[in-house]
Amino acid sequence: MKRIFISVGEISGDNYASELIKRMPDVQWIGITGPKMREAGCQSIDTIENISVVGITEAIPKYFHIKKTFKKAVEELDKGVDLLIVVDFPGFNLKLLEEAKKRGIKTVYFIAPQVWAWGKGRIPKIVKNTDVLISIWPFEKEIYKDYIGKNFKLEYVGHPLLDIIKTEETEESFRKKLKIPEDKTLIGFLPGSRESEVKTLLPIMLRAGKRLSEDFSTHFLVPITENVENLAKEIISSYKDLSVSLITKKDFTYPSYEVLKHSYFSVIAS
């Protein structure tokens, strides 16, 4: 049985990686995982929830834990894997690709860093340590065209969300499940999946919602991931006079997509 190590550092990557794992059931998967990857059967050496960071203020407190996780990942490479797949999360994954190449392990970068947005300085390192770059944007082939050759290939596959996005509810069934009256205008608040995002952005969104509710008959929808559910509940509890539904996978299979579909408009982070 083939053994593949997969490294993911964000919730969006968890969504994409879990679909890949489901489509390749005859592989032994191990890696740094999110909840959907674990549900799909991937063995975990650590979780996204423990290592996901934004900016230096989040990175400093988690530095030693991330360093320990990196060491564990390299140890798994040393045990022997047939392939390393990394998904986005360049600060961590570029170093892991380098370690894999030193060991002669084939590497795939699925959803590469957005060099077209953040600068092209990382391109040589990506190319040097990646056998196949799987691109989700059509224009990325042009960016990498001078590097494509025997040792570096780029495959454009389109955005995985086109295959993942699904909704199951009509507006009537959606409102019925959440017990929302028909006369309420639905507005979505999507503060993100990281603790720091929810802590910072959700109170701002709810304060804006309070202002809106003074002039309009509104109901606010907050889809949230499992890792920040308790934090979101705590924040929302301070807005008892606001008509809000906290929505999780316990309510709908795809909470965010249902909210986006049924909201008059949504305020979205990242």
Tab-separated table of C-alpha atoms in Angstrom:
chain	number	residue	atom	x	y	z
A	1	MET	CA	0.000	0.000	0.000
A	2	LYS	CA	1.306	3.445	-0.927
A	3	ARG	CA	2.007	5.785	1.979
A	4	ILE	CA	1.430	9.518	1.444
A	5	PHE	CA	2.220	12.313	3.877
A	6	ILE	CA	-0.045	15.344	3.475
A	7	SER	CA	0.552	18.691	5.180
A	8	VAL	CA	-2.256	21.228	5.570
A	9	GLY	CA	-2.320	24.354	7.727
A	10	GLU	CA	-5.711	25.998	7.152
A	11	ILE	CA	-9.405	25.069	7.151
A	12	SER	CA	-9.779	25.751	3.420
A	13	GLY	CA	-6.947	23.298	2.790
A	14	ASP	CA	-8.699	20.745	4.994
A	15	ASN	CA	-11.745	20.954	2.708
A	16	TYR	CA	-9.683	20.299	-0.420
A	17	ALA	CA	-7.401	17.648	1.088
A	18	SER	CA	-10.314	15.656	2.528
A	19	GLU	CA	-11.831	15.351	-0.949
A	20	LEU	CA	-8.506	14.061	-2.275
A	21	ILE	CA	-8.302	11.489	0.526
A	22	LYS	CA	-11.840	10.262	-0.174
A	23	ARG	CA	-10.982	9.762	-3.848
A	24	MET	CA	-7.878	7.672	-3.025
A	25	PRO	CA	-9.056	5.159	-0.393
A	26	ASP	CA	-6.369	2.555	-1.187
A	27	VAL	CA	-3.614	4.788	0.191
A	28	GLN	CA	-2.282	5.027	3.740
A	29	TRP	CA	-2.665	8.723	4.533
A	30	ILE	CA	-0.807	10.425	7.361
A	31	GLY	CA	-0.186	14.093	8.027
A	32	ILE	CA	-1.089	17.392	9.634
A	33	THR	CA	-4.848	17.394	9.469
A	34	GLY	CA	-8.119	19.217	9.874
A	35	PRO	CA	-11.408	17.667	11.056
A	36	LYS	CA	-12.602	16.706	7.563
A	37	MET	CA	-9.316	14.968	6.755
A	38	ARG	CA	-9.521	12.938	9.964
A	39	GLU	CA	-13.128	12.071	9.178
A	40	ALA	CA	-11.990	10.876	5.732
A	41	GLY	CA	-9.499	8.495	7.370
A	42	CYS	CA	-6.191	10.376	7.512
A	43	GLN	CA	-3.930	9.515	10.457
A	44	SER	CA	-2.787	12.662	12.259
A	45	ILE	CA	0.544	13.692	13.773
A	46	ASP	CA	-0.918	17.113	14.664
A	47	THR	CA	-3.892	19.292	13.794
A	48	ILE	CA	-4.503	22.498	11.885
A	49	GLU	CA	-6.106	23.909	15.010
A	50	ASN	CA	-2.749	23.699	16.818
A	51	ILE	CA	-0.497	25.233	14.162
A	52	SER	CA	-2.592	27.685	12.118
A	53	VAL	CA	-1.337	31.253	12.598
A	54	VAL	CA	-1.772	34.688	11.053
A	55	GLY	CA	0.997	37.231	11.533
A	56	ILE	CA	3.846	37.451	13.998
A	57	THR	CA	1.651	37.976	17.082
A	58	GLU	CA	0.071	34.538	16.634
A	59	ALA	CA	3.266	32.842	15.485
A	60	ILE	CA	5.365	33.717	18.563
A	61	PRO	CA	3.239	31.860	21.192
A	62	LYS	CA	3.000	28.797	18.923
A	63	TYR	CA	6.607	28.830	17.727
A	64	PHE	CA	7.897	25.922	19.833
A	65	HIS	CA	4.837	23.804	19.148
A	66	ILE	CA	5.142	24.388	15.384
A	67	LYS	CA	8.862	23.544	15.553
A	68	LYS	CA	8.032	20.285	17.354
A	69	THR	CA	5.376	19.444	14.745
A	70	PHE	CA	7.856	20.088	11.936
A	71	LYS	CA	10.306	17.690	13.582
A	72	LYS	CA	7.563	15.037	13.801
A	73	ALA	CA	6.749	15.541	10.118
A	74	VAL	CA	10.410	15.060	9.135
A	75	GLU	CA	10.538	11.900	11.270
A	76	GLU	CA	7.609	10.532	9.255
A	77	LEU	CA	9.493	11.288	6.047
A	78	ASP	CA	12.445	9.346	7.461
A	79	LYS	CA	10.203	6.350	8.188
A	80	GLY	CA	9.474	6.246	4.471
A	81	VAL	CA	6.716	7.774	2.385
A	82	ASP	CA	6.041	7.410	-1.324
A	83	LEU	CA	4.904	10.989	-1.810
A	84	LEU	CA	4.643	14.306	0.021
A	85	ILE	CA	1.642	16.501	-0.782
A	86	VAL	CA	1.482	19.990	0.700
A	87	VAL	CA	-1.472	22.362	0.531
A	88	ASP	CA	-0.813	26.128	0.609
A	89	PHE	CA	0.599	27.204	4.086
A	90	PRO	CA	4.003	28.224	2.632
A	91	GLY	CA	5.838	29.255	5.808
A	92	PHE	CA	5.780	25.649	6.983
A	93	ASN	CA	5.353	23.679	3.789
A	94	LEU	CA	8.221	25.144	1.751
A	95	LYS	CA	10.655	23.918	4.415
A	96	LEU	CA	8.983	20.504	4.479
A	97	LEU	CA	9.277	20.209	0.685
A	98	GLU	CA	12.988	20.927	1.014
A	99	GLU	CA	13.399	18.130	3.569
A	100	ALA	CA	11.517	15.707	1.317
A	101	LYS	CA	13.705	16.501	-1.696
A	102	LYS	CA	16.852	15.894	0.374
A	103	ARG	CA	15.502	12.382	0.976
A	104	GLY	CA	14.602	11.740	-2.643
A	105	ILE	CA	10.852	11.792	-1.964
A	106	LYS	CA	8.558	12.915	-4.780
A	107	THR	CA	6.659	16.124	-3.994
A	108	VAL	CA	3.391	17.734	-5.040
A	109	TYR	CA	2.339	21.289	-4.161
A	110	PHE	CA	-1.441	21.530	-4.308
A	111	ILE	CA	-2.569	25.168	-4.277
A	112	ALA	CA	0.740	26.974	-4.299
A	113	PRO	CA	1.472	30.268	-2.526
A	114	GLN	CA	-0.107	33.237	-4.282
A	115	VAL	CA	3.154	34.581	-5.669
A	116	TRP	CA	1.150	36.803	-8.034
A	117	ALA	CA	-0.239	38.616	-4.982
A	118	TRP	CA	2.662	38.511	-2.511
A	119	GLY	CA	5.650	38.733	-4.841
A	120	LYS	CA	7.619	36.245	-6.935
A	121	GLY	CA	10.574	35.810	-4.590
A	122	ARG	CA	9.463	32.326	-3.550
A	123	ILE	CA	9.233	30.943	-7.083
A	124	PRO	CA	12.826	29.548	-7.292
A	125	LYS	CA	12.390	27.696	-3.980
A	126	ILE	CA	8.998	26.302	-5.029
A	127	VAL	CA	10.393	25.114	-8.371
A	128	LYS	CA	13.555	23.610	-6.851
A	129	ASN	CA	11.658	21.472	-4.326
A	130	THR	CA	8.426	20.609	-6.178
A	131	ASP	CA	8.009	17.894	-8.798
A	132	VAL	CA	4.417	18.780	-9.692
A	133	LEU	CA	2.613	22.030	-8.937
A	134	ILE	CA	-1.171	21.665	-9.103
A	135	SER	CA	-2.591	25.046	-10.040
A	136	ILE	CA	-6.146	26.232	-9.418
A	137	TRP	CA	-5.791	29.487	-11.387
A	138	PRO	CA	-5.412	29.514	-15.198
A	139	PHE	CA	-2.963	32.444	-15.228
A	140	GLU	CA	-0.416	30.667	-12.991
A	141	LYS	CA	0.937	28.674	-15.948
A	142	GLU	CA	2.143	31.937	-17.484
A	143	ILE	CA	3.922	32.878	-14.238
A	144	TYR	CA	5.831	29.577	-14.136
A	145	LYS	CA	6.294	29.049	-17.903
A	146	ASP	CA	10.060	29.705	-17.834
A	147	TYR	CA	10.549	27.012	-15.172
A	148	ILE	CA	8.462	24.164	-16.603
A	149	GLY	CA	10.632	21.272	-17.775
A	150	LYS	CA	11.862	17.787	-16.935
A	151	ASN	CA	12.155	18.419	-13.186
A	152	PHE	CA	9.161	20.697	-12.662
A	153	LYS	CA	5.672	20.288	-14.054
A	154	LEU	CA	2.550	22.396	-13.622
A	155	GLU	CA	-0.969	21.010	-13.986
A	156	TYR	CA	-3.957	23.359	-14.068
A	157	VAL	CA	-7.030	21.623	-12.577
A	158	GLY	CA	-9.423	24.494	-11.858
A	159	HIS	CA	-10.715	25.551	-8.467
A	160	PRO	CA	-11.769	22.615	-6.228
A	161	LEU	CA	-14.688	24.618	-4.845
A	162	LEU	CA	-16.496	24.046	-8.144
A	163	ASP	CA	-16.725	20.359	-7.217
A	164	ILE	CA	-17.174	20.804	-3.463
A	165	ILE	CA	-19.866	23.480	-3.173
A	166	LYS	CA	-23.233	21.920	-2.545
A	167	THR	CA	-26.411	23.139	-0.893
A	168	GLU	CA	-29.372	21.042	0.161
A	169	GLU	CA	-31.980	23.480	1.458
A	170	THR	CA	-34.655	25.606	-0.140
A	171	GLU	CA	-35.211	28.970	1.519
A	172	GLU	CA	-38.395	27.602	3.063
A	173	SER	CA	-36.708	24.520	4.561
A	174	PHE	CA	-33.700	26.590	5.667
A	175	ARG	CA	-35.880	29.047	7.592
A	176	LYS	CA	-37.998	26.235	9.007
A	177	LYS	CA	-34.988	24.368	10.419
A	178	LEU	CA	-33.695	27.520	12.112
A	179	LYS	CA	-37.185	28.768	13.089
A	180	ILE	CA	-36.686	32.122	11.366
A	181	PRO	CA	-39.863	34.076	10.456
A	182	GLU	CA	-40.413	34.879	6.780
A	183	ASP	CA	-40.455	38.635	7.385
A	184	LYS	CA	-36.847	38.666	8.644
A	185	THR	CA	-34.130	39.664	6.150
A	186	LEU	CA	-31.257	37.180	6.388
A	187	ILE	CA	-27.719	38.568	6.626
A	188	GLY	CA	-24.623	36.366	6.847
A	189	PHE	CA	-21.603	37.100	9.033
A	190	LEU	CA	-18.595	34.896	8.193
A	191	PRO	CA	-15.726	35.924	10.513
A	192	GLY	CA	-13.274	33.199	9.463
A	193	SER	CA	-12.069	29.924	10.930
A	194	ARG	CA	-9.149	31.050	13.085
A	195	GLU	CA	-9.520	31.952	16.749
A	196	SER	CA	-7.884	35.352	16.244
A	197	GLU	CA	-10.237	36.185	13.349
A	198	VAL	CA	-13.359	35.252	15.292
A	199	LYS	CA	-12.172	37.061	18.422
A	200	THR	CA	-11.439	40.254	16.469
A	201	LEU	CA	-14.025	40.312	13.690
A	202	LEU	CA	-17.188	38.723	15.084
A	203	PRO	CA	-17.780	41.455	17.716
A	204	ILE	CA	-17.351	44.121	15.005
A	205	MET	CA	-19.825	42.315	12.746
A	206	LEU	CA	-22.338	41.940	15.571
A	207	ARG	CA	-22.057	45.619	16.496
A	208	ALA	CA	-22.781	46.475	12.864
A	209	GLY	CA	-25.699	44.051	13.017
A	210	LYS	CA	-27.054	45.855	16.056
A	211	ARG	CA	-27.057	49.117	14.111
A	212	LEU	CA	-28.793	47.495	11.139
A	213	SER	CA	-31.444	45.911	13.335
A	214	GLU	CA	-32.487	49.354	14.587
A	215	ASP	CA	-33.778	50.231	11.100
A	216	PHE	CA	-34.568	46.853	9.515
A	217	SER	CA	-36.204	43.562	10.461
A	218	THR	CA	-33.103	41.359	10.316
A	219	HIS	CA	-31.834	37.957	11.370
A	220	PHE	CA	-28.088	37.293	11.357
A	221	LEU	CA	-26.504	33.979	10.393
A	222	VAL	CA	-23.045	33.026	11.682
A	223	PRO	CA	-21.659	29.775	10.213
A	224	ILE	CA	-18.716	28.601	12.264
A	225	THR	CA	-16.206	25.752	12.338
A	226	GLU	CA	-15.907	23.298	15.197
A	227	ASN	CA	-12.585	24.669	16.482
A	228	VAL	CA	-14.045	28.123	17.292
A	229	GLU	CA	-17.643	27.184	18.126
A	230	ASN	CA	-17.360	27.791	21.884
A	231	LEU	CA	-15.624	31.137	21.369
A	232	ALA	CA	-18.338	32.269	18.944
A	233	LYS	CA	-21.080	31.200	21.379
A	234	GLU	CA	-19.435	33.221	24.133
A	235	ILE	CA	-19.203	36.347	21.946
A	236	ILE	CA	-22.784	36.041	20.670
A	237	SER	CA	-24.089	35.611	24.241
A	238	SER	CA	-23.222	39.282	24.851
A	239	TYR	CA	-25.758	40.314	22.167
A	240	LYS	CA	-28.926	38.904	23.688
A	241	ASP	CA	-31.146	41.529	22.030
A	242	LEU	CA	-29.883	40.570	18.556
A	243	SER	CA	-31.626	37.956	16.408
A	244	VAL	CA	-28.718	35.579	15.602
A	245	SER	CA	-28.311	31.922	14.634
A	246	LEU	CA	-24.949	30.229	15.163
A	247	ILE	CA	-24.760	27.546	12.485
A	248	THR	CA	-22.501	24.482	12.487
A	249	LYS	CA	-22.256	21.111	10.763
A	250	LYS	CA	-24.800	19.851	13.287
A	251	ASP	CA	-27.358	22.008	11.482
A	252	PHE	CA	-26.342	21.598	7.830
A	253	THR	CA	-23.776	19.575	5.891
A	254	TYR	CA	-22.302	22.754	4.372
A	255	PRO	CA	-23.103	25.617	6.793
A	256	SER	CA	-21.224	28.427	5.012
A	257	TYR	CA	-22.612	27.578	1.585
A	258	GLU	CA	-26.181	27.449	2.907
A	259	VAL	CA	-25.714	30.849	4.551
A	260	LEU	CA	-24.265	32.399	1.394
A	261	LYS	CA	-27.095	30.970	-0.688
A	262	HIS	CA	-29.942	32.168	1.520
A	263	SER	CA	-28.623	35.520	2.794
A	264	TYR	CA	-29.692	38.823	1.252
A	265	PHE	CA	-26.009	39.734	1.603
A	266	SER	CA	-23.026	38.498	3.614
A	267	VAL	CA	-20.022	40.093	5.291
A	268	ILE	CA	-17.052	37.769	4.795
A	269	ALA	CA	-13.533	37.655	6.232
A	270	SER	CA	-10.698	36.434	3.946
